[in-house]
CSV table of C-alpha atoms in Angstrom, one decimal:
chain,number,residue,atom,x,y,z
A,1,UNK,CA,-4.0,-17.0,8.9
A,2,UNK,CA,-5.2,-16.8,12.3
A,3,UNK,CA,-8.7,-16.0,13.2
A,4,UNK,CA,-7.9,-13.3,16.4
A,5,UNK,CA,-6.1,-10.1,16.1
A,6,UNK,CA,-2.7,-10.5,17.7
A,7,UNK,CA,-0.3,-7.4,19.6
A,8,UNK,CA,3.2,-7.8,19.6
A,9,UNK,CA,6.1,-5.8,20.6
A,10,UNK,CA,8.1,-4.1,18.7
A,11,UNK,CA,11.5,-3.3,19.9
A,12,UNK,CA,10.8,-1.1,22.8
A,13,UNK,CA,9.2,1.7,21.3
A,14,UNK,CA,6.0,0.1,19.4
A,15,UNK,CA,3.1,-2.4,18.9
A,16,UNK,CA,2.4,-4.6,15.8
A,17,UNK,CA,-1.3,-4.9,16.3
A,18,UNK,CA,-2.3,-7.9,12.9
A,19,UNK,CA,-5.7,-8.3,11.7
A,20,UNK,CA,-6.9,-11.5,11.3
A,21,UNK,CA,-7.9,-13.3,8.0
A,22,UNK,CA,-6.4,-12.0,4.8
A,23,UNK,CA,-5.9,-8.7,3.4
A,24,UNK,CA,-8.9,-7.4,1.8
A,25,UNK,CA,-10.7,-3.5,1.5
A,26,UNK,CA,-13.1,-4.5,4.7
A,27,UNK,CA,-10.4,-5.3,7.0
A,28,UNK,CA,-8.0,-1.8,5.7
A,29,UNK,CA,-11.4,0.3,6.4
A,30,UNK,CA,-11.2,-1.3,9.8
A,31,UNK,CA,-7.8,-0.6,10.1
A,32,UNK,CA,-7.8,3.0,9.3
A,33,UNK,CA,-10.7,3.6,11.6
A,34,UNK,CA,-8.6,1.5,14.3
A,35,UNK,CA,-5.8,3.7,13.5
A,36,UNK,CA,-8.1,7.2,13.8
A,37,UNK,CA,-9.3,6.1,17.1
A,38,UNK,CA,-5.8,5.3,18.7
A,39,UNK,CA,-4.0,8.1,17.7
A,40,UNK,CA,-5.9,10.1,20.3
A,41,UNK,CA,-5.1,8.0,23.1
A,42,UNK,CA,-2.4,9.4,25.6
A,43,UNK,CA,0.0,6.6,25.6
A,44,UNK,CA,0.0,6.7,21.9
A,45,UNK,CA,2.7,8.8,19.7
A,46,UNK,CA,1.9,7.1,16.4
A,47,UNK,CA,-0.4,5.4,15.2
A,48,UNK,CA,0.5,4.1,11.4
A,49,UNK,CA,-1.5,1.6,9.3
A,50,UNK,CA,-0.1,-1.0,7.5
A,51,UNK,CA,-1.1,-3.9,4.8
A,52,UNK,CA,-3.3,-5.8,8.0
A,53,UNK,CA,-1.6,-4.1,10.4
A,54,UNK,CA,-1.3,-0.9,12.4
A,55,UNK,CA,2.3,0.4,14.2
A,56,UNK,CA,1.3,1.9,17.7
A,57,UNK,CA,4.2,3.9,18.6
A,58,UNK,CA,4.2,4.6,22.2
A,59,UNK,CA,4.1,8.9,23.4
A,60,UNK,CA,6.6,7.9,26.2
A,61,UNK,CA,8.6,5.1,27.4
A,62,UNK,CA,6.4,2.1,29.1
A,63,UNK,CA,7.4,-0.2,31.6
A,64,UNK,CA,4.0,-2.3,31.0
A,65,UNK,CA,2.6,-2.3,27.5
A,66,UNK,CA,0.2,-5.2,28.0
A,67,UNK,CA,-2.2,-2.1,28.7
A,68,UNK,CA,-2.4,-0.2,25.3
A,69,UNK,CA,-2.3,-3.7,23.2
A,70,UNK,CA,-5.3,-4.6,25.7
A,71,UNK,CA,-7.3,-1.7,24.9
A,72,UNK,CA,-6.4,-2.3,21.0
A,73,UNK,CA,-7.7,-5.5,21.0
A,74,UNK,CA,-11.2,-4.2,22.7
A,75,UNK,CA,-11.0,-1.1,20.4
A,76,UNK,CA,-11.2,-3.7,17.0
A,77,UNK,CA,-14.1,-5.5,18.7
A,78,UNK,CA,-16.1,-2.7,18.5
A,79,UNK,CA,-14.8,-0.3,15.4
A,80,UNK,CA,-16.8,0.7,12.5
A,81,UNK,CA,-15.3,0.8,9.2
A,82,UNK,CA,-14.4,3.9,8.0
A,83,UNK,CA,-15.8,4.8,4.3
A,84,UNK,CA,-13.5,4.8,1.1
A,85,UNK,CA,-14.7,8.5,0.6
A,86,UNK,CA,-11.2,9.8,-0.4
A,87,UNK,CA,-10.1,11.8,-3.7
A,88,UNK,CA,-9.7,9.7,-6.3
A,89,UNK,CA,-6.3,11.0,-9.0
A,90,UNK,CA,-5.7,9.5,-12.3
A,91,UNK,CA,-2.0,8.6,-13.4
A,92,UNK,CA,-1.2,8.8,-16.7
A,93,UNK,CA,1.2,6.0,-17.8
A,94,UNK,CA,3.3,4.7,-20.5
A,95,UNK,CA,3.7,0.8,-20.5
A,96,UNK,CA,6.1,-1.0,-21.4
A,97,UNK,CA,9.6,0.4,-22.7
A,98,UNK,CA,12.5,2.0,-20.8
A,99,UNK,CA,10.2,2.4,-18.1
A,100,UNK,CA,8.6,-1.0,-17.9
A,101,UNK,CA,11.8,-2.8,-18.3
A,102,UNK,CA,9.7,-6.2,-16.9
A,103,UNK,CA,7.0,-6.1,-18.6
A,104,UNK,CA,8.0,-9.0,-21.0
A,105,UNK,CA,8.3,-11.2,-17.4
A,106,UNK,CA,4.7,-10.8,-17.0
A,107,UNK,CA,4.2,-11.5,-20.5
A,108,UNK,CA,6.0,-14.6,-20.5
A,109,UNK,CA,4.3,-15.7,-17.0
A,110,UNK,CA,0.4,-15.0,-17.7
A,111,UNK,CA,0.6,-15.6,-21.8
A,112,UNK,CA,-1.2,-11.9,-22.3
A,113,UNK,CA,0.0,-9.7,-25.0
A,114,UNK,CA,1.5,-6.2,-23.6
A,115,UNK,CA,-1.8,-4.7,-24.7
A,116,UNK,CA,-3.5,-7.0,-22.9
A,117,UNK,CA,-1.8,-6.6,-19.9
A,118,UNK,CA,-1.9,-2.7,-19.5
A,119,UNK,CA,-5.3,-2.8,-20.2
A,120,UNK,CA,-6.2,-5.0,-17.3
A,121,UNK,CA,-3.9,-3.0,-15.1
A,122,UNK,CA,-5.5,-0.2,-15.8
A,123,UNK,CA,-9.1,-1.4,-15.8
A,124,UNK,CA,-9.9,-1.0,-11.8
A,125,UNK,CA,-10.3,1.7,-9.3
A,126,UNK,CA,-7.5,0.8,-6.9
A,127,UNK,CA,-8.0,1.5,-3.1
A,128,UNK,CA,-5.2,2.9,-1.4
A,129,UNK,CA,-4.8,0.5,1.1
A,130,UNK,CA,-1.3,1.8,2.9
A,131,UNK,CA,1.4,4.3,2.5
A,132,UNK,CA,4.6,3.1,3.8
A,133,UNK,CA,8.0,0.9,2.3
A,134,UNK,CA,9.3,4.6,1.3
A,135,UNK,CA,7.8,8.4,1.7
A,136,UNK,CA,4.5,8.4,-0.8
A,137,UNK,CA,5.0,5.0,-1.7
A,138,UNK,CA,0.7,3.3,-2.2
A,139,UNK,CA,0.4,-0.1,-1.6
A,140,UNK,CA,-3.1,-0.5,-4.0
A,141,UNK,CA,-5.8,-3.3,-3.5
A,142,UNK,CA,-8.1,-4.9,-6.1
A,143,UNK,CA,-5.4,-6.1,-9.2
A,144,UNK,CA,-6.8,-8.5,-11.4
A,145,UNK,CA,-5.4,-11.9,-10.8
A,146,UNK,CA,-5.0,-12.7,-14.5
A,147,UNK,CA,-2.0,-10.5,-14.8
A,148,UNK,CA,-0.7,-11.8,-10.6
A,149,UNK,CA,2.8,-12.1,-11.2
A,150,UNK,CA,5.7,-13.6,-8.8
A,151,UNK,CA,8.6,-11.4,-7.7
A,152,UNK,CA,11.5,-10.7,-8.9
A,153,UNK,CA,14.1,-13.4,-7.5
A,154,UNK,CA,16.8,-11.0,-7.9
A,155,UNK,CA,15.4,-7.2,-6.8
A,156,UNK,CA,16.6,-4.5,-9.1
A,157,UNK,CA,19.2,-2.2,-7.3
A,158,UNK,CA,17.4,0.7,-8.6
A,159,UNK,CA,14.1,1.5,-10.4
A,160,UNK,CA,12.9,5.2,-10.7
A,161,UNK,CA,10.0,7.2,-9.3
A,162,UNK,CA,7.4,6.7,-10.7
A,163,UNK,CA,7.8,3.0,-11.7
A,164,UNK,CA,4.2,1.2,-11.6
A,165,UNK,CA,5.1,-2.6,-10.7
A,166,UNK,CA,4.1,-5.7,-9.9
A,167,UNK,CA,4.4,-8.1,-7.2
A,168,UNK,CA,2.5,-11.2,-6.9
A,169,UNK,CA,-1.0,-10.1,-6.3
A,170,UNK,CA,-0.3,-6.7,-5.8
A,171,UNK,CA,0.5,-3.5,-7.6
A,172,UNK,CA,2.2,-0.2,-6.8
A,173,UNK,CA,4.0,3.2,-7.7
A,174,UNK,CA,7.2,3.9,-6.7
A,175,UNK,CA,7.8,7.5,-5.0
A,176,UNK,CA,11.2,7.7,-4.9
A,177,UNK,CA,14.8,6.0,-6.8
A,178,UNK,CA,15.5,3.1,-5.0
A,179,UNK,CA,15.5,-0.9,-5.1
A,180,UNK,CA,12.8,-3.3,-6.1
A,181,UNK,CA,11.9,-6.5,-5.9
A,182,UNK,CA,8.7,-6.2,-8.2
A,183,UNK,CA,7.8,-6.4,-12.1
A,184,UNK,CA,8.3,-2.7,-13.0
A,185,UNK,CA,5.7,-2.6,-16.4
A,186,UNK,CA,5.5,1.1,-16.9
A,187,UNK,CA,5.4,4.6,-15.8
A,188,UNK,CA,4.2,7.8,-15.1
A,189,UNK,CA,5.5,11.1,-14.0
A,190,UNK,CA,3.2,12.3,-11.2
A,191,UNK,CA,5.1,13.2,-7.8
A,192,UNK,CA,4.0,11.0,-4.7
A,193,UNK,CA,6.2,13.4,-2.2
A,194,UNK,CA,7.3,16.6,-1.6
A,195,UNK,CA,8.5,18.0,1.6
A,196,UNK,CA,7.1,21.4,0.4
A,197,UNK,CA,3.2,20.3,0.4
A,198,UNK,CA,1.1,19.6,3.1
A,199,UNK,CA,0.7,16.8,3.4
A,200,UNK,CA,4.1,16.0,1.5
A,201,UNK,CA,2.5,12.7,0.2
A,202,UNK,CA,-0.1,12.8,-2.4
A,203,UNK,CA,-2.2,9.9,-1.8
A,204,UNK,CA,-3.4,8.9,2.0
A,205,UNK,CA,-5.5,5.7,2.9
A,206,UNK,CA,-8.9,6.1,1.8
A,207,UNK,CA,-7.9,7.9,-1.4
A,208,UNK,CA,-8.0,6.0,-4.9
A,209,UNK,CA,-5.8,5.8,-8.0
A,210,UNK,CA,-7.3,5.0,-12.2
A,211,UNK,CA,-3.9,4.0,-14.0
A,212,UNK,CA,-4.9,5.8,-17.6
A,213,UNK,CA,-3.0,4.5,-20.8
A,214,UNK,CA,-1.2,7.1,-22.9
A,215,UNK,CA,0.6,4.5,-24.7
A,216,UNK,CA,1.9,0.6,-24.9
A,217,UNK,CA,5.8,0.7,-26.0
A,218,UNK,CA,7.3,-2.8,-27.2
């Protein structure tokens, strides 16, 4: 991991500014207050935040970006975090089943018992910590490592919305169909996104998610 903040371009129309150090709740607060403060800039269209990262789009073409990824490096210098003062929402979830078609793979891999494993999951307060990969999609901070499981070596062409999954150290709800390359274990019928609510996604950085147990299916 490097120990400076790097800029990089990004096609022609964005910057890839990367935290240093590894991806923990202090360095996302940093991040989304990073994010807050560029967005008002006048060069800046976009200014999205990532898992360590933030995407600077640019308002206008620019023939010299070395300007805007200057002032992002001085900008993280000096930013203050901003609090994890969000709503917090509770998903209800079923584990295991038709809808946790994997969760024998994390069986096998950490030697817990389905029980076992749902329970852990849904022992923390996760952290939103991005919204990205697909509209609504959350990546969370703050699983338990017991229950850290690899990916999938062959993704799944489609998992529904909805699926809670696991990927390595990470854990997530799926907003939409689509393909996965994580453990799906469970899941719950709350919408992430809809066009007709502002804002269409239901979870933002800052905001938190409780996974609550209705039920462990073999």
């Amino acid at each position: 991991m490097s120990e400076e903040p790097t800029v990089s371009l990004l096609g022609t129309t964005a910057l890839l500014f990367e935290a240093p150090g590894g991806t923990t709740l202090a360095t996302q607060r940093r991040i989304w207050a990073l994010a807050r403060e560029a967005a008002g800039w006048p060069d800046v269209g976009e200014a999205v935040p990532g898992m360590n990262n933030l995407m600077v789009t640019f308002a206008r073409p620019q023939r010299d970006w070395t300007p805007v990824a200057a002032r992002l490096l001085a900008a993280w210098a000096g930013v203050e975090p901003l609090p994890l003062d969000g709503r917090c929402v509770e998903l209800p979830v079923v584990y295991g089943g038709e809808g946790g078609p994997h969760m024998a793979d994390v069986v096998a891999h950490t030697g817990l018992s389905p029980d076992e494993v749902a329970e852990i999951h849904a022992a923390p307060t996760y952290p939103v910590f991005a919204v990205g990969s697909h509209p609504g999609y959350c990546y969370l901070g703050g699983m338990d490592p017991r229950i850290a499981t690899p990916r999938r070596r062959t993704p799944v062409l489609r998992i529904p919305g909805g699926a809670v999954s696991i990927g390595g150290s990470q854990t997530g709800v799926s907003a939409s169909p689509g393909p996965s390359g994580w453990n799906t274990i469970g899941s719950t019928d709350m919408v992430f996104f809809d066009v007709d609510r502002t804002p269409p996604t239901l979870l933002q950085p800052g905001d938190s998610v409780r996974f609550r147990i209705l039920r462990v299916l073999r």
